[in-house]
PDB file of C-alpha atoms in Angstrom:
ATOM      1  CA  ALA A 284      84.438   1.976  33.662  1.00  0.00           C
ATOM      2  CA  ALA A 285      84.463  -1.732  34.127  1.00  0.00           C
ATOM      3  CA  GLY A 286      82.735  -3.148  37.219  1.00  0.00           C
ATOM      4  CA  GLU A 287      80.435  -0.155  37.795  1.00  0.00           C
ATOM      5  CA  VAL A 288      76.758  -0.781  38.523  1.00  0.00           C
ATOM      6  CA  GLU A 289      74.330   1.314  36.522  1.00  0.00           C
ATOM      7  CA  MET A 290      71.100   2.149  38.346  1.00  0.00           C
ATOM      8  CA  ILE A 291      67.830   2.223  36.452  1.00  0.00           C
ATOM      9  CA  HIS A 292      65.212   4.942  36.842  1.00  0.00           C
ATOM     10  CA  LYS A 293      62.044   4.428  38.853  1.00  0.00           C
ATOM     11  CA  PRO A 294      59.164   3.398  36.533  1.00  0.00           C
ATOM     12  CA  LYS A 295      56.272   5.796  36.040  1.00  0.00           C
ATOM     13  CA  THR A 296      53.214   4.942  38.125  1.00  0.00           C
ATOM     14  CA  ALA A 297      49.616   5.252  37.013  1.00  0.00           C
ATOM     15  CA  GLN A 298      47.241   7.626  38.730  1.00  0.00           C
ATOM     16  CA  LYS A 299      44.885   6.124  41.257  1.00  0.00           C
ATOM     17  CA  ILE A 300      41.444   5.670  39.719  1.00  0.00           C
ATOM     18  CA  ALA A 301      38.361   5.679  41.922  1.00  0.00           C
ATOM     19  CA  ILE A 302      36.184   2.662  41.123  1.00  0.00           C
ATOM     20  CA  ASP A 303      32.767   2.364  42.695  1.00  0.00           C
ATOM     21  CA  TYR A 304      32.474  -1.250  43.816  1.00  0.00           C
ATOM     22  CA  ALA A 305      30.851  -3.127  46.650  1.00  0.00           C
ATOM     23  CA  ARG A 306      32.954  -3.015  49.779  1.00  0.00           C
ATOM     24  CA  THR A 307      31.030  -5.734  51.616  1.00  0.00           C
ATOM     25  CA  ALA A 308      29.978  -9.181  50.491  1.00  0.00           C
ATOM     26  CA  LYS A 309      26.342  -9.687  49.579  1.00  0.00           C
ATOM     27  CA  LYS A 310      24.388 -12.068  51.767  1.00  0.00           C
ATOM     28  CA  ILE A 311      21.901 -13.976  49.633  1.00  0.00           C
ATOM     29  CA  ASP A 312      19.703 -16.901  50.650  1.00  0.00           C
ATOM     30  CA  ILE A 313      20.706 -19.293  47.863  1.00  0.00           C
ATOM     31  CA  LYS A 314      18.371 -22.073  49.038  1.00  0.00           C
ATOM     32  CA  GLY A 315      15.465 -19.632  49.040  1.00  0.00           C
ATOM     33  CA  LEU A 316      16.429 -18.287  45.621  1.00  0.00           C
ATOM     34  CA  LYS A 317      16.640 -21.806  44.188  1.00  0.00           C
ATOM     35  CA  GLN A 318      13.221 -22.621  45.684  1.00  0.00           C
ATOM     36  CA  SER A 319      11.751 -19.447  44.185  1.00  0.00           C
ATOM     37  CA  LEU A 320      13.232 -20.259  40.764  1.00  0.00           C
ATOM     38  CA  TRP A 321      12.037 -23.871  40.961  1.00  0.00           C
ATOM     39  CA  THR A 322       8.510 -22.714  41.829  1.00  0.00           C
ATOM     40  CA  SER A 323       8.480 -20.354  38.850  1.00  0.00           C
ATOM     41  CA  LEU A 324       9.891 -23.086  36.586  1.00  0.00           C
ATOM     42  CA  GLU A 325       7.187 -25.526  37.667  1.00  0.00           C
ATOM     43  CA  ALA A 326       4.457 -22.919  37.192  1.00  0.00           C
ATOM     44  CA  GLY A 327       5.874 -21.871  33.816  1.00  0.00           C
ATOM     45  CA  SER A 328       6.237 -25.410  32.487  1.00  0.00           C
ATOM     46  CA  MET A 329       2.582 -26.220  33.105  1.00  0.00           C
ATOM     47  CA  GLY A 330       1.547 -23.584  30.562  1.00  0.00           C
ATOM     48  CA  ASP A 331       4.002 -23.701  27.682  1.00  0.00           C
ATOM     49  CA  VAL A 332       5.186 -20.129  27.185  1.00  0.00           C
ATOM     50  CA  GLY A 333       7.838 -21.116  24.650  1.00  0.00           C
ATOM     51  CA  GLY A 334      11.446 -20.147  25.059  1.00  0.00           C
ATOM     52  CA  ASP A 335      14.878 -21.121  26.100  1.00  0.00           C
ATOM     53  CA  TYR A 336      14.627 -23.428  29.094  1.00  0.00           C
ATOM     54  CA  GLU A 337      12.899 -26.764  29.208  1.00  0.00           C
ATOM     55  CA  CYS A 338      11.502 -28.012  32.491  1.00  0.00           C
ATOM     56  CA  PRO A 339       9.717 -31.372  32.485  1.00  0.00           C
ATOM     57  CA  PRO A 340       7.048 -31.472  35.185  1.00  0.00           C
ATOM     58  CA  PRO A 341       6.791 -34.519  37.479  1.00  0.00           C
ATOM     59  CA  GLY A 342       4.424 -36.230  35.012  1.00  0.00           C
ATOM     60  CA  GLY A 343       7.237 -36.443  32.471  1.00  0.00           C
ATOM     61  CA  GLU A 344       5.778 -34.127  29.835  1.00  0.00           C
ATOM     62  CA  GLY A 345       8.201 -31.449  28.696  1.00  0.00           C
ATOM     63  CA  GLY A 346       7.523 -27.750  28.754  1.00  0.00           C
ATOM     64  CA  SER A 347       9.672 -24.718  28.205  1.00  0.00           C
ATOM     65  CA  VAL A 348      10.154 -21.577  30.227  1.00  0.00           C
ATOM     66  CA  LEU A 349      12.052 -18.389  29.460  1.00  0.00           C
ATOM     67  CA  PHE A 350      14.778 -17.530  31.935  1.00  0.00           C
ATOM     68  CA  SER A 351      13.716 -13.878  31.751  1.00  0.00           C
ATOM     69  CA  GLU A 352      10.187 -14.877  32.838  1.00  0.00           C
ATOM     70  CA  CYS A 353      11.609 -16.745  35.840  1.00  0.00           C
ATOM     71  CA  MET A 354      13.647 -13.662  36.733  1.00  0.00           C
ATOM     72  CA  LYS A 355      10.483 -11.536  36.763  1.00  0.00           C
ATOM     73  CA  LYS A 356       8.856 -13.932  39.223  1.00  0.00           C
ATOM     74  CA  VAL A 357      11.726 -13.783  41.736  1.00  0.00           C
ATOM     75  CA  ASP A 358      10.502 -11.790  44.726  1.00  0.00           C
ATOM     76  CA  GLY A 359      12.530  -8.568  44.782  1.00  0.00           C
ATOM     77  CA  ALA A 360      11.593  -7.890  48.405  1.00  0.00           C
ATOM     78  CA  ALA A 361      12.869 -11.289  49.547  1.00  0.00           C
ATOM     79  CA  PHE A 362      16.017 -11.069  47.386  1.00  0.00           C
ATOM     80  CA  PRO A 363      16.926  -7.363  47.070  1.00  0.00           C
ATOM     81  CA  ASP A 364      20.598  -7.922  46.142  1.00  0.00           C
ATOM     82  CA  VAL A 365      20.068 -10.747  43.678  1.00  0.00           C
ATOM     83  CA  SER A 366      21.613 -10.360  40.235  1.00  0.00           C
ATOM     84  CA  VAL A 367      21.104 -12.170  36.951  1.00  0.00           C
ATOM     85  CA  SER A 368      24.390 -13.980  37.605  1.00  0.00           C
ATOM     86  CA  TYR A 369      23.163 -15.398  40.917  1.00  0.00           C
ATOM     87  CA  CYS A 370      19.902 -16.507  39.320  1.00  0.00           C
ATOM     88  CA  PHE A 371      21.677 -18.169  36.413  1.00  0.00           C
ATOM     89  CA  ILE A 372      24.058 -20.007  38.746  1.00  0.00           C
ATOM     90  CA  CYS A 373      21.050 -21.218  40.749  1.00  0.00           C
ATOM     91  CA  LEU A 374      19.398 -22.300  37.489  1.00  0.00           C
ATOM     92  CA  LEU A 375      22.500 -24.333  36.623  1.00  0.00           C
ATOM     93  CA  HIS A 376      22.360 -25.990  40.050  1.00  0.00           C
ATOM     94  CA  LEU A 377      18.664 -26.786  39.560  1.00  0.00           C
ATOM     95  CA  ALA A 378      19.369 -28.196  36.098  1.00  0.00           C
ATOM     96  CA  ASN A 379      21.928 -30.519  37.645  1.00  0.00           C
ATOM     97  CA  GLU A 380      19.748 -31.536  40.604  1.00  0.00           C
ATOM     98  CA  LYS A 381      16.466 -31.950  38.692  1.00  0.00           C
ATOM     99  CA  SER A 382      17.892 -33.240  35.372  1.00  0.00           C
ATOM    100  CA  LEU A 383      16.654 -30.264  33.376  1.00  0.00           C
ATOM    101  CA  THR A 384      17.730 -29.460  29.850  1.00  0.00           C
ATOM    102  CA  ILE A 385      18.896 -25.922  29.147  1.00  0.00           C
ATOM    103  CA  PHE A 386      19.135 -24.738  25.579  1.00  0.00           C
ATOM    104  CA  GLY A 387      19.530 -21.407  23.821  1.00  0.00           C
ATOM    105  CA  ASP A 388      17.321 -19.838  21.225  1.00  0.00           C
ATOM    106  CA  GLY A 389      20.083 -20.026  18.603  1.00  0.00           C
ATOM    107  CA  GLN A 390      20.855 -16.312  18.707  1.00  0.00           C
ATOM    108  CA  GLU A 391      24.401 -15.540  19.797  1.00  0.00           C
ATOM    109  CA  ARG A 392      24.723 -12.415  21.896  1.00  0.00           C
ATOM    110  CA  GLY A 393      27.952 -10.485  22.403  1.00  0.00           C
ATOM    111  CA  GLY A 394      31.454 -11.864  22.212  1.00  0.00           C
ATOM    112  CA  ASP A 395      33.612 -12.327  19.157  1.00  0.00           C
TER     113      ASP A 395
END
């Protein structure tokens, strides 16, 4: 009949899925992490180990350091919750502050 309101049915809901995720924020000493990365970059650039990241020492001569090598030198005891993401973000900050050049090895990884 004209003027009647037709009610729609309640939509189906998805089951609740348990996802294991961190429930508290990580507390990381970013200044300390940046200092640790900078120390490893300076040490790595003195002896050219070849790789992805260039770090000119104070004398102006360029050297290159692998990001993975810097990650190995980060003190796990001092930074137990540090992830690759945090280290890379700190590396980007250092590149900005210290005028470093970051470049890849030409090999694309992942993505489409």
